Short mmCIF file of C-alpha atoms in Angstrom, two decimals:
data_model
loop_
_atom_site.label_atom_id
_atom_site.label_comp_id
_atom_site.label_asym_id
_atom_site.label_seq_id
_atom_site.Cartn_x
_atom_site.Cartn_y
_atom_site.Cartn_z
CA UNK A 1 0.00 0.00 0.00
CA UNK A 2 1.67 3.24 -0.77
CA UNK A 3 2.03 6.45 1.55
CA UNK A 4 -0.73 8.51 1.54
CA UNK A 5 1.53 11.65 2.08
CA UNK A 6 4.82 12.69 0.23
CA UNK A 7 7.05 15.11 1.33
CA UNK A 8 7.87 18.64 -0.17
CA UNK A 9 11.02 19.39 0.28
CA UNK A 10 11.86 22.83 1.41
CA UNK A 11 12.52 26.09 -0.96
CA UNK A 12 13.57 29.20 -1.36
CA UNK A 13 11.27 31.96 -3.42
CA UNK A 14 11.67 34.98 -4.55
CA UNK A 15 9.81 38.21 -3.37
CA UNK A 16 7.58 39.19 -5.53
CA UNK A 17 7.33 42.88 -4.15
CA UNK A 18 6.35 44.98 -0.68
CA UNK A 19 3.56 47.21 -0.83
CA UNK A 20 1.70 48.97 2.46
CA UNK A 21 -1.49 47.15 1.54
CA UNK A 22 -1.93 43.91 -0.01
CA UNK A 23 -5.29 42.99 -0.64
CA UNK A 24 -5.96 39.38 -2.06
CA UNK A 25 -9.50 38.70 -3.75
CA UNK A 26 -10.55 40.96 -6.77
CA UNK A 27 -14.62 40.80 -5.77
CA UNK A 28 -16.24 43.85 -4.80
CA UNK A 29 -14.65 43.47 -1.65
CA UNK A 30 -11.32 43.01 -3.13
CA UNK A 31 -11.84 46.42 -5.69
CA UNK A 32 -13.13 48.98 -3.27
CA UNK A 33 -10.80 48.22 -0.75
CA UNK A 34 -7.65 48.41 -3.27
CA UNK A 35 -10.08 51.86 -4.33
CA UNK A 36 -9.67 53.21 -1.11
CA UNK A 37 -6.14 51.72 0.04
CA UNK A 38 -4.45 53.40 -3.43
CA UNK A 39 -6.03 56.46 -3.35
CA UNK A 40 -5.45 57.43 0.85
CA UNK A 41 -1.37 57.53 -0.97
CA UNK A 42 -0.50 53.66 0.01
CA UNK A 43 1.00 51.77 -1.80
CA UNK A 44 -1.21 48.75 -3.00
CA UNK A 45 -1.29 45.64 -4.27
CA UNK A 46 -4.57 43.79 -5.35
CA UNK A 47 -3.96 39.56 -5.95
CA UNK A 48 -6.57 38.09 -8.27
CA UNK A 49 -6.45 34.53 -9.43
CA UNK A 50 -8.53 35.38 -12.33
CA UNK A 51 -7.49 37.41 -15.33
CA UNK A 52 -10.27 40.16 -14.54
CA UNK A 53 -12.13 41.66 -11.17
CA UNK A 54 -15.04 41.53 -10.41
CA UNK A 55 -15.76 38.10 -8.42
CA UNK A 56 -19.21 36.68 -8.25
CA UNK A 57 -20.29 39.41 -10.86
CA UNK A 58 -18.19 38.67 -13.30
CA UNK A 59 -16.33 34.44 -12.52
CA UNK A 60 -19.59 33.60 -11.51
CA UNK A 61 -21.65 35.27 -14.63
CA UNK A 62 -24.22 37.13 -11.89
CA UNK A 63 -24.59 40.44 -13.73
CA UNK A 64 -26.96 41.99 -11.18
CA UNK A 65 -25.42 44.28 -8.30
CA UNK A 66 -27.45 43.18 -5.55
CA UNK A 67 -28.21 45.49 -2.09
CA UNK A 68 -27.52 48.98 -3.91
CA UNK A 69 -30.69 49.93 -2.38
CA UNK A 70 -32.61 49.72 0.54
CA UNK A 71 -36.74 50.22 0.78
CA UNK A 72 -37.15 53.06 3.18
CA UNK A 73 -40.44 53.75 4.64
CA UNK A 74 -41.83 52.70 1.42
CA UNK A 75 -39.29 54.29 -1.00
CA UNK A 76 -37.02 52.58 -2.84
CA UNK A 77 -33.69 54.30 -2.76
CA UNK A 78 -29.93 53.72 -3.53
CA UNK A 79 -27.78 53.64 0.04
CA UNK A 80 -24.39 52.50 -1.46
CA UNK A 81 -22.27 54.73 -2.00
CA UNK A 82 -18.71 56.32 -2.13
CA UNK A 83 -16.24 55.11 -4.41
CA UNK A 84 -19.23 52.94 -6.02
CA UNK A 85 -21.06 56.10 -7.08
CA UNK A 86 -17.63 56.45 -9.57
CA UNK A 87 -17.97 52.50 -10.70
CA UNK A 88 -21.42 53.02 -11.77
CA UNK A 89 -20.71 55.77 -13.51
CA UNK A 90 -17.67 54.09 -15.25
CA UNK A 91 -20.34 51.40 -16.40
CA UNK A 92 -22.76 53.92 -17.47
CA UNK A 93 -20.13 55.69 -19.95
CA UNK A 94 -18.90 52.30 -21.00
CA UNK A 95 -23.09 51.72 -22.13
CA UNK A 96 -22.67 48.66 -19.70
CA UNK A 97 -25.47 49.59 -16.85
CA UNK A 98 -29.43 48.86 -16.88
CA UNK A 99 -31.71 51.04 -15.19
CA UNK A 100 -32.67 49.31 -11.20
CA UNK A 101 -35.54 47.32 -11.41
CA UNK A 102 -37.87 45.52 -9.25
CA UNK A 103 -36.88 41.92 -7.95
CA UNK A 104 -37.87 39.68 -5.42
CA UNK A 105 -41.68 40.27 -5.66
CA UNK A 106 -41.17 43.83 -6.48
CA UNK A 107 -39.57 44.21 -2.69
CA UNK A 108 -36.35 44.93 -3.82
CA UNK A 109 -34.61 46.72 -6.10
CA UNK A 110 -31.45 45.27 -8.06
CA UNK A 111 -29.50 46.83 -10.97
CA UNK A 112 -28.12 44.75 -14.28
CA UNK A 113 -25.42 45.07 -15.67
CA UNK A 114 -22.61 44.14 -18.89
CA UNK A 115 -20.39 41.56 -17.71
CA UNK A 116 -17.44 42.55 -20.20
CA UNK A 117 -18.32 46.28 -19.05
CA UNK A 118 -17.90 45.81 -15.20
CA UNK A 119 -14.00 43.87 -15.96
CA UNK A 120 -13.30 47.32 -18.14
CA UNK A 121 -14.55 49.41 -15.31
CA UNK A 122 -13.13 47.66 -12.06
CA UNK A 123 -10.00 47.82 -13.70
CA UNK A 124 -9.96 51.80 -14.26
CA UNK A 125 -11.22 52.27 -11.33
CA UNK A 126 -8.64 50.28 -9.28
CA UNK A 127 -5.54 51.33 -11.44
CA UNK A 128 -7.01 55.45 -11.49
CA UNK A 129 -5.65 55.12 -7.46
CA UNK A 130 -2.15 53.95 -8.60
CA UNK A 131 -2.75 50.19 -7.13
CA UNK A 132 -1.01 47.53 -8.46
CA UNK A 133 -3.24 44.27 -10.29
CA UNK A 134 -1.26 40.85 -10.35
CA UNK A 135 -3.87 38.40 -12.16
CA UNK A 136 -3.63 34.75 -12.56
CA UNK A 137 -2.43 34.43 -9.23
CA UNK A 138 -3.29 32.46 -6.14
CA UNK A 139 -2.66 33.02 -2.90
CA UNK A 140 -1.70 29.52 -1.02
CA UNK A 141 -0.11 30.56 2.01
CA UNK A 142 1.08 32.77 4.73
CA UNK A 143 4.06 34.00 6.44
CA UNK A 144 3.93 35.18 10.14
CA UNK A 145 5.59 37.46 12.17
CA UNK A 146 4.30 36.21 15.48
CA UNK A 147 1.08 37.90 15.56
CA UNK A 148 1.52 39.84 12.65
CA UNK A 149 1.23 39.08 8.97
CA UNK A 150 4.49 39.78 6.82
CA UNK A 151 4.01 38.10 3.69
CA UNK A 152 1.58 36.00 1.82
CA UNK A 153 2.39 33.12 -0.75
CA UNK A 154 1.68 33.17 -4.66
CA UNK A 155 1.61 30.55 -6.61
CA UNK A 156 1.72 30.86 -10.53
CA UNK A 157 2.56 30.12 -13.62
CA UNK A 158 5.68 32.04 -12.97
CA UNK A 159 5.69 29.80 -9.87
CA UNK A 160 6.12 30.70 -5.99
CA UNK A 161 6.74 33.72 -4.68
CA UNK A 162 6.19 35.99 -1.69
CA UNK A 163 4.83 39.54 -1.66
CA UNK A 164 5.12 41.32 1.41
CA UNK A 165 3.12 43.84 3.11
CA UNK A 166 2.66 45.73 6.11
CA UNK A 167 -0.85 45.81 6.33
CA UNK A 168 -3.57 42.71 4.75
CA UNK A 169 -7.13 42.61 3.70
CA UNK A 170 -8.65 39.26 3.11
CA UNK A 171 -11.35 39.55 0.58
CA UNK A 172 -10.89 36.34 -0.80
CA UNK A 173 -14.29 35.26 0.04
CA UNK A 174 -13.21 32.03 1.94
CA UNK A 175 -11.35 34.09 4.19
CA UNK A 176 -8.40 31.79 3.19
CA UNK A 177 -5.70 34.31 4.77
CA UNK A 178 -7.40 34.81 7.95
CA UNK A 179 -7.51 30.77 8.45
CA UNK A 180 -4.17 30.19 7.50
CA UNK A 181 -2.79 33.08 9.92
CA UNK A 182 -4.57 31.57 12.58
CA UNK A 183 -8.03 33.60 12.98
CA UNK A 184 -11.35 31.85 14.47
CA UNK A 185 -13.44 31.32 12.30
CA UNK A 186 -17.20 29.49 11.33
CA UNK A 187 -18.10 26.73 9.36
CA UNK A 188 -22.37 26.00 9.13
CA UNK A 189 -23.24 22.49 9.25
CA UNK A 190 -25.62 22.91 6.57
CA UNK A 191 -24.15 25.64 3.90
CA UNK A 192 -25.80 27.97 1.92
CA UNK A 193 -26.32 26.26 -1.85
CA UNK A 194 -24.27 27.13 -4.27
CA UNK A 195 -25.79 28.00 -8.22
CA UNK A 196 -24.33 27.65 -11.61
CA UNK A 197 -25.54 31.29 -13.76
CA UNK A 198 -26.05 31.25 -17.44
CA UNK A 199 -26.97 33.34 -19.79
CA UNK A 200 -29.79 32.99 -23.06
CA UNK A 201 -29.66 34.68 -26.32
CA UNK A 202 -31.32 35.07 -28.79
CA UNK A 203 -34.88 35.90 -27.62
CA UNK A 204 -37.73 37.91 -29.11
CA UNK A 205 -38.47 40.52 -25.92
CA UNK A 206 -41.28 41.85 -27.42
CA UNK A 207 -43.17 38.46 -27.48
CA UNK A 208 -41.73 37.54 -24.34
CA UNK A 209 -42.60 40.33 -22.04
CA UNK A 210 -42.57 39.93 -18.90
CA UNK A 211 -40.93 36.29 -19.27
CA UNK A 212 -39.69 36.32 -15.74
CA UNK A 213 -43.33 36.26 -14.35
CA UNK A 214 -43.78 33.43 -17.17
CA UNK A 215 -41.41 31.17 -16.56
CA UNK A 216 -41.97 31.09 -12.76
CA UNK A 217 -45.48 29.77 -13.39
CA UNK A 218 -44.34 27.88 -15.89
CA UNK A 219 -41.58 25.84 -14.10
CA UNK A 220 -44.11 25.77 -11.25
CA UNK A 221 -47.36 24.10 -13.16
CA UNK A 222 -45.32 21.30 -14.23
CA UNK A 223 -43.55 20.32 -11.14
CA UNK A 224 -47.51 20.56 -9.63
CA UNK A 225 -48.44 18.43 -12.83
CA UNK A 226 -45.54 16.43 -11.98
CA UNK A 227 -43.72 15.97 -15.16
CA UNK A 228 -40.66 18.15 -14.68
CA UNK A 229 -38.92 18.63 -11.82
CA UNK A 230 -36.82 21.29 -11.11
CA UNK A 231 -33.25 21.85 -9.06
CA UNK A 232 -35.09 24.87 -6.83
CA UNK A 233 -38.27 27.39 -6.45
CA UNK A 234 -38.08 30.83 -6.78
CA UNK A 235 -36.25 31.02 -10.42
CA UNK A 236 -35.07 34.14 -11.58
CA UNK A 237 -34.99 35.12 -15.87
CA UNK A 238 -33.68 38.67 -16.17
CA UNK A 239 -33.17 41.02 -18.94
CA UNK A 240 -29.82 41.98 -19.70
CA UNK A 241 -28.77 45.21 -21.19
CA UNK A 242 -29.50 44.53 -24.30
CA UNK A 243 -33.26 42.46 -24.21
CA UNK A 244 -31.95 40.11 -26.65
CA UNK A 245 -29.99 38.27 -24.01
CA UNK A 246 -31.50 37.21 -20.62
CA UNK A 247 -29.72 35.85 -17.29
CA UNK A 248 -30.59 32.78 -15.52
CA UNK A 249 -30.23 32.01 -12.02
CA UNK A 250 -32.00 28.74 -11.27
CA UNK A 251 -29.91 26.09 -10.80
CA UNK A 252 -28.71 24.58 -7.30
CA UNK A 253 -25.82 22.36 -7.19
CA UNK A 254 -25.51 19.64 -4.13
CA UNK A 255 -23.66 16.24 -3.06
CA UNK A 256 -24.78 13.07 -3.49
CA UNK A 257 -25.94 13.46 -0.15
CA UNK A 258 -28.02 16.17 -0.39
CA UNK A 259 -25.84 18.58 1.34
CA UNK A 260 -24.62 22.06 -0.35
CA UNK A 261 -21.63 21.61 -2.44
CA UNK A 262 -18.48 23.28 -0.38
CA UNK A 263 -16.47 25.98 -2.18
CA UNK A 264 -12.82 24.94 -0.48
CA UNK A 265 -13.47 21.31 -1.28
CA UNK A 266 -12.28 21.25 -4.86
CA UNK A 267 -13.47 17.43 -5.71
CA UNK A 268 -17.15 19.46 -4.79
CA UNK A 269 -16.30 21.91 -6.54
CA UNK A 270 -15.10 19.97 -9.73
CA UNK A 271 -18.96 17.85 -9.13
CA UNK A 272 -20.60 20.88 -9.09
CA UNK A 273 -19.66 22.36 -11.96
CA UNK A 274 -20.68 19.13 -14.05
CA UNK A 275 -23.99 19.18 -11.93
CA UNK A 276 -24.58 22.97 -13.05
CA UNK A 277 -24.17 22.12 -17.09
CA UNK A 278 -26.12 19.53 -16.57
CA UNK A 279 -29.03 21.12 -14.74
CA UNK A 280 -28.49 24.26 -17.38
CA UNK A 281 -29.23 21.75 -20.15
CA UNK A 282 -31.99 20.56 -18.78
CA UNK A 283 -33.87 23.92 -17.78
CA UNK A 284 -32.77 25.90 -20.55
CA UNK A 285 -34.29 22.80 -22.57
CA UNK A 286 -38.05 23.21 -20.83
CA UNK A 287 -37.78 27.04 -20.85
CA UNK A 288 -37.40 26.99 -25.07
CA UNK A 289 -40.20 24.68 -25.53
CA UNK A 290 -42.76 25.99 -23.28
CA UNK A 291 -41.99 29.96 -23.23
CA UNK A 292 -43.13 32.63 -25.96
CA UNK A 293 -39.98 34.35 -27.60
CA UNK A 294 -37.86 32.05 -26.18
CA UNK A 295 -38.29 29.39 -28.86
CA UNK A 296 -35.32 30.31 -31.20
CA UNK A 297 -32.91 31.12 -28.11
CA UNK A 298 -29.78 29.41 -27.18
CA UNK A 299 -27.19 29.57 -24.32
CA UNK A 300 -24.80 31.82 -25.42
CA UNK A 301 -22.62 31.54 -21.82
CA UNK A 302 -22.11 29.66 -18.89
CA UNK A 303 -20.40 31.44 -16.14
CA UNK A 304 -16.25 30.51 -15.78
CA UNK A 305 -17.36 29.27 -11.99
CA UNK A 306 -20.32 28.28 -9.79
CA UNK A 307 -20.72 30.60 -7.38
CA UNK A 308 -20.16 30.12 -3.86
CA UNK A 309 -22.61 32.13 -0.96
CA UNK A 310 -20.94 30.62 1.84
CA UNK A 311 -17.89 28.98 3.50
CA UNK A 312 -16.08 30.09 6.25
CA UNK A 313 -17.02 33.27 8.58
CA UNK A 314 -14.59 34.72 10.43
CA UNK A 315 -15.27 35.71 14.11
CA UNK A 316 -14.19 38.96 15.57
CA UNK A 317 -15.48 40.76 18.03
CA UNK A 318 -18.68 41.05 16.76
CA UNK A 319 -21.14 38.79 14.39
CA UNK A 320 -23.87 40.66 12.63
CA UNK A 321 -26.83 38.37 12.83
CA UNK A 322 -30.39 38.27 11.53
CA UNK A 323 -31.93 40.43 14.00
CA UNK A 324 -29.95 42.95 13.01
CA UNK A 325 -30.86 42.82 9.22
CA UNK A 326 -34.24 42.06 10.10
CA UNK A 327 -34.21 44.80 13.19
CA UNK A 328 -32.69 47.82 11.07
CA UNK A 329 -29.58 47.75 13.75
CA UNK A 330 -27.67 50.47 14.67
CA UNK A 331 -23.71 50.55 15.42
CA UNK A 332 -21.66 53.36 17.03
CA UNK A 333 -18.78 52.18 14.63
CA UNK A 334 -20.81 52.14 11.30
CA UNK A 335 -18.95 52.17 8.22
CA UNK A 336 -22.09 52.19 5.76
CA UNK A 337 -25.73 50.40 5.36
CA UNK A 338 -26.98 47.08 4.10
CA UNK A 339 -30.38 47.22 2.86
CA UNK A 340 -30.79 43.81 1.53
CA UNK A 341 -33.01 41.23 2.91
CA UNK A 342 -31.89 37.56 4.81
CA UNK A 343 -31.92 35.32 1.09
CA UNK A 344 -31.63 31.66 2.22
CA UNK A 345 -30.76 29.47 -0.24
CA UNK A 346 -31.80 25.70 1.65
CA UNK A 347 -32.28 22.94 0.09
CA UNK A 348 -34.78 23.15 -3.11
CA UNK A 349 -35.65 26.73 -2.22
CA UNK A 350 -34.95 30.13 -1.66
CA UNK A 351 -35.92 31.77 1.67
CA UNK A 352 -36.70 35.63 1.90
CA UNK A 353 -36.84 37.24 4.98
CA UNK A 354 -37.51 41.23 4.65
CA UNK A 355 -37.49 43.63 7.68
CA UNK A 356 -40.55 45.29 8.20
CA UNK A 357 -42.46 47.28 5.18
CA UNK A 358 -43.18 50.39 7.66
CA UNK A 359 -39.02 50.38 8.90
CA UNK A 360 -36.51 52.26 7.33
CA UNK A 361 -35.59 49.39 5.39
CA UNK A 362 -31.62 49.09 6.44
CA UNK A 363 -28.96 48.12 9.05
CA UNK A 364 -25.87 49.55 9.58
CA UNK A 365 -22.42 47.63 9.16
CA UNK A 366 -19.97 47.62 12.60
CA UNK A 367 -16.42 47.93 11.90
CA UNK A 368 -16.21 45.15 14.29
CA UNK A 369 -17.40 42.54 11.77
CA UNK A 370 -14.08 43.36 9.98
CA UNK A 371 -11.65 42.57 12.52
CA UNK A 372 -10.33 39.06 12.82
CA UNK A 373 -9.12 38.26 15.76
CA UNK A 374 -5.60 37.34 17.15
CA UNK A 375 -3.76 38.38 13.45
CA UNK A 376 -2.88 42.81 14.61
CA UNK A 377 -2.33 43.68 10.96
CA UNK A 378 -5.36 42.39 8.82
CA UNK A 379 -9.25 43.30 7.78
CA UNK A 380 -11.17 41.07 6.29
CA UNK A 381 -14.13 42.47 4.09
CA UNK A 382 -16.88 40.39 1.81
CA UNK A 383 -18.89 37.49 2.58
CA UNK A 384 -16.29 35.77 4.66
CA UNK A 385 -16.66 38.85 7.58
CA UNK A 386 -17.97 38.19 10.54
CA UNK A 387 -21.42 37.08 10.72
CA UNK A 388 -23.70 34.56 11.60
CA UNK A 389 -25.34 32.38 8.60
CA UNK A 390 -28.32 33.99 8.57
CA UNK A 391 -26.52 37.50 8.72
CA UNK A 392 -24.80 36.58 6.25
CA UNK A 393 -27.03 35.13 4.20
CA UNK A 394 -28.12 39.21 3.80
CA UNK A 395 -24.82 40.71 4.05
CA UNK A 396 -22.96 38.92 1.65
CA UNK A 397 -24.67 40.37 -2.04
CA UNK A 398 -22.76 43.46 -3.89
CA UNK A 399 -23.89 46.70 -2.02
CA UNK A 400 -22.66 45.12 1.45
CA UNK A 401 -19.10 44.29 0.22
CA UNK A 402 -18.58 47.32 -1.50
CA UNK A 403 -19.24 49.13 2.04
CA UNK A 404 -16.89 46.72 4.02
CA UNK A 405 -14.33 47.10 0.84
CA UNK A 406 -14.03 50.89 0.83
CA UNK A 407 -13.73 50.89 4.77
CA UNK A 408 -11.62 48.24 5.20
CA UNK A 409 -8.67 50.27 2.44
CA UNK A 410 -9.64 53.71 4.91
CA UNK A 411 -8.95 52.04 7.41
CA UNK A 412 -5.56 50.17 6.68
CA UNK A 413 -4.21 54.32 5.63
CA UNK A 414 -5.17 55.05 9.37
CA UNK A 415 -3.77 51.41 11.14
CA UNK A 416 -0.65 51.90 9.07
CA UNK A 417 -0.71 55.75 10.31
CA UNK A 418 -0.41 54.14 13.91
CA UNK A 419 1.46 51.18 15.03
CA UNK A 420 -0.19 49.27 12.59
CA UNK A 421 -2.32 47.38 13.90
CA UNK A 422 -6.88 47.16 12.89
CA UNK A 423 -7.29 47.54 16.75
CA UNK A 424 -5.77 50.84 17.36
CA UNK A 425 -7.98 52.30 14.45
CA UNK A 426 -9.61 55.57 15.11
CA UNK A 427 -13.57 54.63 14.29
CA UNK A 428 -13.98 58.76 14.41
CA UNK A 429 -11.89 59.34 12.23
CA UNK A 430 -12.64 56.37 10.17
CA UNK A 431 -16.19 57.52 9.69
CA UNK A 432 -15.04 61.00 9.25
CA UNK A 433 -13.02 59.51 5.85
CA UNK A 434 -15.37 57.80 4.55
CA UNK A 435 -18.48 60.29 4.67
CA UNK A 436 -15.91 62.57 3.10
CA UNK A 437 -15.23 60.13 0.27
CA UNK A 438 -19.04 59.82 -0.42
CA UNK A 439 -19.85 56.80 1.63
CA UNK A 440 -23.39 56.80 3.21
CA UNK A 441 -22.90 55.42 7.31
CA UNK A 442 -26.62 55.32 7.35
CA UNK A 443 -27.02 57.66 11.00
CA UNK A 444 -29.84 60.16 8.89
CA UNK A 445 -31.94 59.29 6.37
CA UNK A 446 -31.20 59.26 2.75
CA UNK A 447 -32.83 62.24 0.84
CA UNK A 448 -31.68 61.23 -2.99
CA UNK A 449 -34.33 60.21 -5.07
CA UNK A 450 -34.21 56.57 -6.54
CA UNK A 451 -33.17 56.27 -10.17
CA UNK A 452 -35.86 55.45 -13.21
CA UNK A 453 -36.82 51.60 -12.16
CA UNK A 454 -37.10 49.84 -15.34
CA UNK A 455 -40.05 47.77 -15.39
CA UNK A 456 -40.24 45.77 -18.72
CA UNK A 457 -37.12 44.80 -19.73
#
């Protein structure tokens, strides 16, 4: 029987570079904090292992920002803003941005936009600051300074190498650098399900109207007829910028077991990907036979990646939870608003959980959640901050991680201004920085109007 283990001899790598910030993860996470890291003076580096930014948006074909807006007291209007104000209008110039329009059982409002478009954009907006991109690049490991991070591992096709920093932000999604350094973190028994986006061309919109009421119905009379079953409720058939081409998020990719597929296990990952095509065949197949102007479509693209809601959650010093999303909390530390409601992907379905129609619609975002604990020189920002599930499960969509993005890069100008470390952070002066910058901390109410909501397309 032959070792299960082999051993890897030791080696010697070459630095790669040494920047103030590093930031690893090129999501929204990863861009506004780079954003705001780059343009405070520091120098910056942002580590994708893609060749483009944009994370779930763009490697995971999504193509809606999600949590822009909030619903207050009836209103729908957009609460994220900041350095995000100056990506949308990147994406508007570029032709690359649909007007918001009405989702979740017109609860919610959401905002399309061109794939190809948002790479173009992220990557003006990061470089305009004077940070750094290194693309096709993973980061596998880290190197510690007792308490303190001083390097992180790349691999490549260039091979190994080290870049070295004096301050980190983990927006990797996984929070892969806060594990490896050594930060608690979360793990839910039961995950949040993964889904496989593609994308249909080809379709007549004026016959199809408004297809994503159709199909709904559709998918649900024949699972009640019982000839068709489907991989979840709750589909969603979108418009995209131009109406010839629609989005589709419907698929929900498991184990043999049942369970949700894991995003750091990479034999379930490499299953769910082959699960996705599959159940993409198979829907897009019922959706061309049975819906009007859909009968001469075809799949034009299937994302690069599944994409991944949840794996681990790292615990600092505080978790936002549901009753805080659902409760329209409010933090003395506040770095900016999340307006979108608890979306609970369990098994075969989709839960929604709003906070109350009469409320202001939005919670505000502690700097806490951002600070792993027992690592002196890191953030961590995205949907691996620190939150339960069911937080989580709200404050892990677009608008969120561009907040926790921008503040985490203010924040790492003003640790780096001090001794270094997240926990010696002025939240003051923080907040100070990032109202000035645009940001929205959510302690009045918003008075900008909504934009046009685009209801038929």
């Amino acid at each position: 029987m032959s070792d299960p283990t082999v051993h890897l001899p030791a080696r010697d790598v070459p630095v790669l570079g040494e920047y103030d910030v590093v930031v690893i993860g090129g999501g929204p996470a990863g861009i506004m904090a780079a954003t705001a890291a780059s343009r405070s003076g520091r120098s910056t580096l942002l580590i994708e292992r893609y060749g483009f930014l944009g994370g779930a948006g763009t490697m995971g074909g999504l193509s809606t920002f999600c949590g822009l807006h909030a619903r207050v007291y009836g209103e729908d209007v957009r609460v994220i803003r900041g350095y995000t104000d100056e990506l949308l209008d990147r994406l508007e110039k570029l032709d690359g941005l649909n007007a918001p329009h009405l989702s979740v059982d017109n609860r919610i409002m959401a905002q399309a936009f061109d794939i190809s478009a948002y790479k173009i954009a992220a990557d003006d907006l990061v470089l305009a600051g004077g940070a750094d991109l290194l693309f096709h690049a993973s980061v596998q490991g880290v190197v510690m300074d007792d308490a303190r991070l001083a390097g992180v591992v790349v691999e490549s096709k260039s091979g190994a190498g080290v870049v070295r920093g004096r301050f980190f932000i983990d927006a990797s999604g996984d929070g892969d650098v806060a594990a490896w350094a050594g930060a608690p973190f979360e793990r839910s028994p039961h995950l949040l399900y993964p889904s496989l986006m593609f994308r249909i061309n080809g379709v007549d919109f004026v016959e199809a109207g408004e297809a994503w009421k159709t199909i709904r119905r559709l998918m649900e009379d024949a699972e009640a007829a019982g000839t068709h079953r489907f991989p979840r409720k709750k589909p969603i058939v979108r418009p995209q910028r131009n109406p010839l081409e629609w989005r589709s998020n419907l698929t929900q990719l498991s184990n043999d077991d049942g369970s949700a597929i894991d995003g750091t296990d990479v034999r379930q990952l490499t299953l769910g990907e082959i699960q996705g095509r599959r159940q993409v065949r198979e829907t897009f197949d019922f959706i061309r036979q049975v819906t009007p102007g859909f009968q001469d479509s075809y799949v034009v693209d299937i994302a690069p990646q599944i994409g991944i809601r949840e794996t681990r959650r790292i615990v600092g010093p505080y978790q936002l939870t549901e009753d805080d999303v659902l409760g329209c909390a409010d933090f003395d530390d506040t770095i900016g608003v999340n307006g979108w409601p608890v979306e609970a992907h369990v098994q075969g379905d989709v839960e929604f959980r709003f906070a109350p129609a009469d409320s202001r619609g939005y919670n505000q975002l502690p700097f806490r959640m951002l600070q792993p604990q027992g690592v002196d020189n890191l953030l961590v920002a995205g949907r691996c901050a620190s939150m339960t599930q069911l937080g989580q499960s709200s404050g892990r969509v677009t608008g969120p991680c561009f907040v926790m993005g921008q503040a985490a890069g203010t924040a790492a100008d003003l640790a780096l201004a001090g001794n270094g470390a997240s926990a010696a952070v002025d939240v003051a002066e923080l907040q100070r920085r990032l109202e000035r910058d645009g940001a929205y901390l959510g302690s009045s109410l918003p008075v900008q109007a909504a934009e046009p909501v685009e209801i038929t397309r």
